[in-house]
PDB file of C-alpha atoms in Angstrom:
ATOM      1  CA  UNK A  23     160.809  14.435  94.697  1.00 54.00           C
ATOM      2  CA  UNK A  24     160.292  16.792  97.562  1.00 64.00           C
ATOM      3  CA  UNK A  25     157.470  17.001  99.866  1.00 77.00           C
ATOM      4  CA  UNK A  26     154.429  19.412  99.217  1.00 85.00           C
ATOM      5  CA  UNK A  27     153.233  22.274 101.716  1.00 86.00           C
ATOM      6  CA  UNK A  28     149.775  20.879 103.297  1.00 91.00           C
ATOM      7  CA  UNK A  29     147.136  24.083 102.510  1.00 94.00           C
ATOM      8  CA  UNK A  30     145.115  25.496 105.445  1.00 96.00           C
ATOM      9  CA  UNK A  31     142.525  27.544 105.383  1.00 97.00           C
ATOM     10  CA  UNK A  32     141.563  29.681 108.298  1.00 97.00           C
ATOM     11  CA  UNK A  33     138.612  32.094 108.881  1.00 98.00           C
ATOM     12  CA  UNK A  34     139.592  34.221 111.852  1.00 98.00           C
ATOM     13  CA  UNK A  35     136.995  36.564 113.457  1.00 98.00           C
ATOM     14  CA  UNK A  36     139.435  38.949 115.602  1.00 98.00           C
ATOM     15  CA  UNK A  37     138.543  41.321 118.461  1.00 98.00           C
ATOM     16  CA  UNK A  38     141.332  42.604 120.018  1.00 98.00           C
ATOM     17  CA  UNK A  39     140.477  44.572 122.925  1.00 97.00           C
ATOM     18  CA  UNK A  40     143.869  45.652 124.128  1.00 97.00           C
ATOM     19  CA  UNK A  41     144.710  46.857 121.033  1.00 96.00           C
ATOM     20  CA  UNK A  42     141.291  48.072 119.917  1.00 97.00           C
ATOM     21  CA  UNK A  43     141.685  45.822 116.396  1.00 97.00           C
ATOM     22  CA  UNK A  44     138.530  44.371 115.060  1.00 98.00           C
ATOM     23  CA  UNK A  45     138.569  42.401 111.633  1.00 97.00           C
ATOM     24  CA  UNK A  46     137.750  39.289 109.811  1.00 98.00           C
ATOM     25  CA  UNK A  47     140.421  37.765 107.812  1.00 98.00           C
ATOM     26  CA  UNK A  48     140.162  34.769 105.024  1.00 97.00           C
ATOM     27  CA  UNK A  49     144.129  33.322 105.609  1.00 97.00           C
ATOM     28  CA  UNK A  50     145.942  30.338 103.705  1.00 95.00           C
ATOM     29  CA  UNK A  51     148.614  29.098 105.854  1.00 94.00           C
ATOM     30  CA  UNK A  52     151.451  27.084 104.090  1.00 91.00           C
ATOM     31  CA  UNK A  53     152.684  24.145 106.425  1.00 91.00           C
ATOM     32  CA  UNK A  54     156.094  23.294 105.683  1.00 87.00           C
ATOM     33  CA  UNK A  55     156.762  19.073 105.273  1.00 87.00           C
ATOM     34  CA  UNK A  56     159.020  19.607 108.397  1.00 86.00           C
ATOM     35  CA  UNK A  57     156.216  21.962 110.260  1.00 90.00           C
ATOM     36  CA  UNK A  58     154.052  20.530 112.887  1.00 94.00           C
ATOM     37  CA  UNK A  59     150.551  21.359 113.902  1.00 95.00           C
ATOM     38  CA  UNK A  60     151.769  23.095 116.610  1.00 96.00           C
ATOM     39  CA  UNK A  61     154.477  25.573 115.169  1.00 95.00           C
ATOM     40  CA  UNK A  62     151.576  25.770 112.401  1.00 96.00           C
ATOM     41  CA  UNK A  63     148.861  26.928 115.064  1.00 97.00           C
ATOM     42  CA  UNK A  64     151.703  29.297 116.768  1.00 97.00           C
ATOM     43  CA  UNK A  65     152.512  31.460 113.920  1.00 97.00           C
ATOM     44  CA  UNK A  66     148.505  31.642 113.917  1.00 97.00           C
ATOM     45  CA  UNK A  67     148.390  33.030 116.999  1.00 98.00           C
ATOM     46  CA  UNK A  68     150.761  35.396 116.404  1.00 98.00           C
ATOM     47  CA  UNK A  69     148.924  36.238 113.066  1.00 98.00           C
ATOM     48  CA  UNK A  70     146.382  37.046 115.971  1.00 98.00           C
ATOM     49  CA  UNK A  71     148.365  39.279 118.844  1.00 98.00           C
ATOM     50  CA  UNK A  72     149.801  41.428 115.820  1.00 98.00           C
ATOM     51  CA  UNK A  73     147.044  41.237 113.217  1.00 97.00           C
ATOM     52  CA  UNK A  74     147.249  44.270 110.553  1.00 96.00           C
ATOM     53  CA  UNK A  75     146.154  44.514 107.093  1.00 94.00           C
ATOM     54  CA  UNK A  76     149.530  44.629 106.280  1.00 96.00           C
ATOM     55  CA  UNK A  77     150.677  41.005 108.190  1.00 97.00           C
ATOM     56  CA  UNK A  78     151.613  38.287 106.095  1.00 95.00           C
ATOM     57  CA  UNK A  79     152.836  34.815 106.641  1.00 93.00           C
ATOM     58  CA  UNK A  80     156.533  34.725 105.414  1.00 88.00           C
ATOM     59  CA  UNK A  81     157.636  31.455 103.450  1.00 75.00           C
ATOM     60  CA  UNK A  82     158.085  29.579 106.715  1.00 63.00           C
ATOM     61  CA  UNK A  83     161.095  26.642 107.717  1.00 57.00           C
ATOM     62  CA  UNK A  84     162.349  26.849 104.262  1.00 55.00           C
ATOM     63  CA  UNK A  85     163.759  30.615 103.894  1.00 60.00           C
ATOM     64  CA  UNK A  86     166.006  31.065 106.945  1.00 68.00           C
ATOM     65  CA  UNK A  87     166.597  34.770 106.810  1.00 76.00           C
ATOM     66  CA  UNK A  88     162.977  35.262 106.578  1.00 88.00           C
ATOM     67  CA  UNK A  89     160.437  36.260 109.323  1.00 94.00           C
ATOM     68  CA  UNK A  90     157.561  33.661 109.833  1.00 95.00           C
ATOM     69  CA  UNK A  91     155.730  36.941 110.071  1.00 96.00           C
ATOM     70  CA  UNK A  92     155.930  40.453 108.713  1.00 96.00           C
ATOM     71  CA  UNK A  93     154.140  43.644 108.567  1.00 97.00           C
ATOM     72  CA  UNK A  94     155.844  45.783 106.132  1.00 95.00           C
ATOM     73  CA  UNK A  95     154.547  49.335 105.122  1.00 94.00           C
ATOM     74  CA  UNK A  96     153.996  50.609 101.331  1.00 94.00           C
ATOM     75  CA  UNK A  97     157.533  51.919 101.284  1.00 94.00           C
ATOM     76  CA  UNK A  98     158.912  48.445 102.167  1.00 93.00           C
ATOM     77  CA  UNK A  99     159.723  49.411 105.691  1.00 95.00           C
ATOM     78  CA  UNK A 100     159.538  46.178 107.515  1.00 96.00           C
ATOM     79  CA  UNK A 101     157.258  47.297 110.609  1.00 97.00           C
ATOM     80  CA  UNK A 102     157.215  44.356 112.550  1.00 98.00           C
ATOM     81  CA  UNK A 103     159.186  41.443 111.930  1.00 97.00           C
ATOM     82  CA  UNK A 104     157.608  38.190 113.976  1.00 97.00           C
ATOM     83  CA  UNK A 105     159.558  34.625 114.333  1.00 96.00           C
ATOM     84  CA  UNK A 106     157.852  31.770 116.058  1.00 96.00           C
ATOM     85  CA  UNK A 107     160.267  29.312 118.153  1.00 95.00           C
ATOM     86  CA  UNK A 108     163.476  29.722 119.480  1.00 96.00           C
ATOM     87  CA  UNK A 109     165.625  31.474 116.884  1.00 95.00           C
ATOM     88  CA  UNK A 110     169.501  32.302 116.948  1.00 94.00           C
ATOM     89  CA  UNK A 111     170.799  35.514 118.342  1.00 95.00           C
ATOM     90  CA  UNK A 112     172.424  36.121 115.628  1.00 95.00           C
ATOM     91  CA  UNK A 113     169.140  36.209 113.578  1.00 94.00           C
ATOM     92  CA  UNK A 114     167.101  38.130 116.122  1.00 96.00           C
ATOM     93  CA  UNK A 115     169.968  40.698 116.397  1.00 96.00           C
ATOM     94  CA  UNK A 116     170.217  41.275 112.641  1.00 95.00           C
ATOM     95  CA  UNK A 117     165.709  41.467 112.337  1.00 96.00           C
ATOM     96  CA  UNK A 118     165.939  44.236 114.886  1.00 97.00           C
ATOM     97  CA  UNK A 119     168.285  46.273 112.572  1.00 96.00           C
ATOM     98  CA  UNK A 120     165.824  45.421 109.299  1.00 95.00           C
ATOM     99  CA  UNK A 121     163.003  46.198 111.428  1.00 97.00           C
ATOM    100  CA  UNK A 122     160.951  48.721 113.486  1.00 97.00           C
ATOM    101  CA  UNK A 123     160.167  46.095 116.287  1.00 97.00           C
ATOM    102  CA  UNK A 124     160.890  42.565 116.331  1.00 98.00           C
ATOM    103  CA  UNK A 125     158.429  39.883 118.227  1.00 98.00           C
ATOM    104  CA  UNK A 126     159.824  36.088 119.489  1.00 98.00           C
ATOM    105  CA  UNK A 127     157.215  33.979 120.364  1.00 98.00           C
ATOM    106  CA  UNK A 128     159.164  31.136 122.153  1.00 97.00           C
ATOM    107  CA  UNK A 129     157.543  27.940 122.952  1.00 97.00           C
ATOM    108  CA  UNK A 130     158.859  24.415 123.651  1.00 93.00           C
ATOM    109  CA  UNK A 131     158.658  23.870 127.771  1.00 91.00           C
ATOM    110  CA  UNK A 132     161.679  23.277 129.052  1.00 94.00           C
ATOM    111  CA  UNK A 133     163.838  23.766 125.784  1.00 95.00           C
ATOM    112  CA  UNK A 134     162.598  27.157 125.706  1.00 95.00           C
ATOM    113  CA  UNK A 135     163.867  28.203 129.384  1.00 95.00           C
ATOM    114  CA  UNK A 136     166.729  26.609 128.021  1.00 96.00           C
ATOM    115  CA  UNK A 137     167.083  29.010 125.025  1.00 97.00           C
ATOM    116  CA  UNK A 138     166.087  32.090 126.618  1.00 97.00           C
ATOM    117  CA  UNK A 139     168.594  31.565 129.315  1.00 96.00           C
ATOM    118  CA  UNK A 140     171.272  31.441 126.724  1.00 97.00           C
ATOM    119  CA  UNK A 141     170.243  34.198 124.800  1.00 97.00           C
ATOM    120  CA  UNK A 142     168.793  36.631 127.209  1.00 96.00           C
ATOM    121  CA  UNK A 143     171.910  38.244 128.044  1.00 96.00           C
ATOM    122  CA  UNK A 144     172.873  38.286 124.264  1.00 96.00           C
ATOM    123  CA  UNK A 145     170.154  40.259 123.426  1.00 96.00           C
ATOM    124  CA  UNK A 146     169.671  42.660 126.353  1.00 93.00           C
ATOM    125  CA  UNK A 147     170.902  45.892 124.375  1.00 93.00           C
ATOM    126  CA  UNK A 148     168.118  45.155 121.713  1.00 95.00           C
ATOM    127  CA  UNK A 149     165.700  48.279 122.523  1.00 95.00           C
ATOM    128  CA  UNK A 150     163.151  47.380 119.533  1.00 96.00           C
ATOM    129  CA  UNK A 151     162.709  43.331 121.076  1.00 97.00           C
ATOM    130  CA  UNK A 152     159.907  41.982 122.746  1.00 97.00           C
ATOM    131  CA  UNK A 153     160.357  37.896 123.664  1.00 98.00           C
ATOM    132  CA  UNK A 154     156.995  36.522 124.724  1.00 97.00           C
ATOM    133  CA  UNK A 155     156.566  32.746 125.295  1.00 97.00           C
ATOM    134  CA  UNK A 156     153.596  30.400 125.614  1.00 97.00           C
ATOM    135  CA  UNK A 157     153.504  27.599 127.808  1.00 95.00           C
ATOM    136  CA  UNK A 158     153.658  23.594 127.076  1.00 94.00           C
ATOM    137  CA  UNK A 159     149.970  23.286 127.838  1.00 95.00           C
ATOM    138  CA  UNK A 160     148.657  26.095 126.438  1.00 96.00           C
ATOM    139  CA  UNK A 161     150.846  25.073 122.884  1.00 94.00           C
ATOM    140  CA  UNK A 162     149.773  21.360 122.639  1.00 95.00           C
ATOM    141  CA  UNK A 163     145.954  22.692 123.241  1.00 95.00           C
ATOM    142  CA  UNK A 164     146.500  24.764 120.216  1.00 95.00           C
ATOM    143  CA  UNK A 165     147.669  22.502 118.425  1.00 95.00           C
ATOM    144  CA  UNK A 166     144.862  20.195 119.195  1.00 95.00           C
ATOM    145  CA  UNK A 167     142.522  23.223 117.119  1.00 96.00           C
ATOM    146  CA  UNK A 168     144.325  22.478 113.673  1.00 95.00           C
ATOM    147  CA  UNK A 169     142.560  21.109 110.917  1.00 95.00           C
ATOM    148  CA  UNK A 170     142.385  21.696 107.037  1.00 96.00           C
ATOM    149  CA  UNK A 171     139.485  24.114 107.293  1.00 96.00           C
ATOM    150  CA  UNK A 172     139.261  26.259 110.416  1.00 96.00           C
ATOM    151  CA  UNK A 173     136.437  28.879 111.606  1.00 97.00           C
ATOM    152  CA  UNK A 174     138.012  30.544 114.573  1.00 98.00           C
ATOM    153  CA  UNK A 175     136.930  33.549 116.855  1.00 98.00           C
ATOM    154  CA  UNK A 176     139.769  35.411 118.792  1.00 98.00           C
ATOM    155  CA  UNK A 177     139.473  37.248 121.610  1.00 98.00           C
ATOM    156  CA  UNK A 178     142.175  39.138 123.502  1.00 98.00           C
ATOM    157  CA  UNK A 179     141.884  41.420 126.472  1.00 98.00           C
ATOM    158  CA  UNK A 180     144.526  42.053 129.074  1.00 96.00           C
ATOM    159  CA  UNK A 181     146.822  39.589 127.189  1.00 94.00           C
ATOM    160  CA  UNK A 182     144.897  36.782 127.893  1.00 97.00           C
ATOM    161  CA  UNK A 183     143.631  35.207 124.174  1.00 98.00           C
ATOM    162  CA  UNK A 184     140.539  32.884 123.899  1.00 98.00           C
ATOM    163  CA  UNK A 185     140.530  31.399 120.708  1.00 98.00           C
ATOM    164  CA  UNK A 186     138.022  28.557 119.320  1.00 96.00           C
ATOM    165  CA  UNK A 187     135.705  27.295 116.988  1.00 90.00           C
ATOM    166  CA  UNK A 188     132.253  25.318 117.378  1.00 86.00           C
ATOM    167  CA  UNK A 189     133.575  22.496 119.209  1.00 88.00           C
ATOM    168  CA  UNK A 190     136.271  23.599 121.279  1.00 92.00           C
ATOM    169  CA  UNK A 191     138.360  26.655 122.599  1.00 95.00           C
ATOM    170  CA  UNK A 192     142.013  27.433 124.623  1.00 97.00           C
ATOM    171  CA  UNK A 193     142.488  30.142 126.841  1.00 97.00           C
ATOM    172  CA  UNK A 194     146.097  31.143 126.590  1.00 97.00           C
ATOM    173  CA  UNK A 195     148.538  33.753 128.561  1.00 96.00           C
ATOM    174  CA  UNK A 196     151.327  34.321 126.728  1.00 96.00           C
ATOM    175  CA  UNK A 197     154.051  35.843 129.333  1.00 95.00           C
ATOM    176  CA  UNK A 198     156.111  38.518 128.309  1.00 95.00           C
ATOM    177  CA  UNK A 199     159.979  37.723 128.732  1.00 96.00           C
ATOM    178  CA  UNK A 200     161.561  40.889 127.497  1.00 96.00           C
ATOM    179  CA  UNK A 201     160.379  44.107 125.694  1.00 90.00           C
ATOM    180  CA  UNK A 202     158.676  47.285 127.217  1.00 76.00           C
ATOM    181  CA  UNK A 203     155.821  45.091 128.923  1.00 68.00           C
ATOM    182  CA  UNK A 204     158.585  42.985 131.022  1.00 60.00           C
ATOM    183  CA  UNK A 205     158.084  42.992 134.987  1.00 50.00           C
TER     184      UNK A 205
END
């Protein structure tokens, strides 16, 4: 018999300055058997960054040609297409010809450098990609916010995200690797 999903339920108060987004939103997140807390508390915070009425979680680890993410307008158009990890080339370069814009969030420490060294150059002609990628630290202390039933406040202002609840809070700085915001 396969395993389950374990349910989450996440009240996120949002106010995103940079983007001048403000909204409450009641989410279930799906973890997938194979999913840990920390890929889980990821593809929150990219819920967060990209947050939209129109965002959903996709159906996660077990539909491969699926974005963890997507924002896709009444027509179908997929708007923005958001995977969390360190995807294949291949699969980033065939989202940014479903998609309007296409987000990586890369995270892992060193396996990450590893991956973005490797694909980097495969990817360079992609003008509708933007690879951003959190830290070690700032990943495992996200992580360490994950529980069945979460009340969360968000905060982002010149790309720097505070996010919390009653008892504790992580200040993350997720640095932009590619896309229009690159240095």
């Amino acid at each position: 018999m396969a395993l389950k999903s374990t349910i989450f339920k996440v009240e996120l108060q949002l106010a995103d300055l940079d983007r001048s987004h403000f909204g409450e939103y009641a989410l279930t997140i799906a973890r997938h058997p194979s999913e840990n807390d920390q890929r889980m508390m990821v593809r929150l915070l990219a819920f967060a960054l990209f947050a939209s009425e129109s965002l959903a979680f996709g159906r996660g680890l077990s539909s491969e040609d699926e974005a963890d993410l997507a924002d896709v307008d009444l027509t179908g158009v997929i708007e923005r297409w958001i995977d969390v990890g360190l995807p294949d080339e291949r699969n980033i370069r065939r989202a940014c010809g479903r998609a309007k814009e296409v987000v990586v969030l890369a995270y892992g420490g060193r396996a990450a450098e590893i991956w973005w060294q490797q694909t980097a150059g495969k990817v360079a002609g992609q003008k509708n990609l933007r690879v951003l990628a959190l830290p070690p630290a700032e990943s495992q202390a996200l992580a360490a916010l994950a529980a069945r039933n979460m009340r969360l406040q968000c905060t982002i202002q010149d790309g720097v995200v505070w996010l919390g609840g009653d008892d504790q809070h992580v200040e993350l700085a997720p640095k932009v690797l590619f896309g229009p915001e690159a240095a």
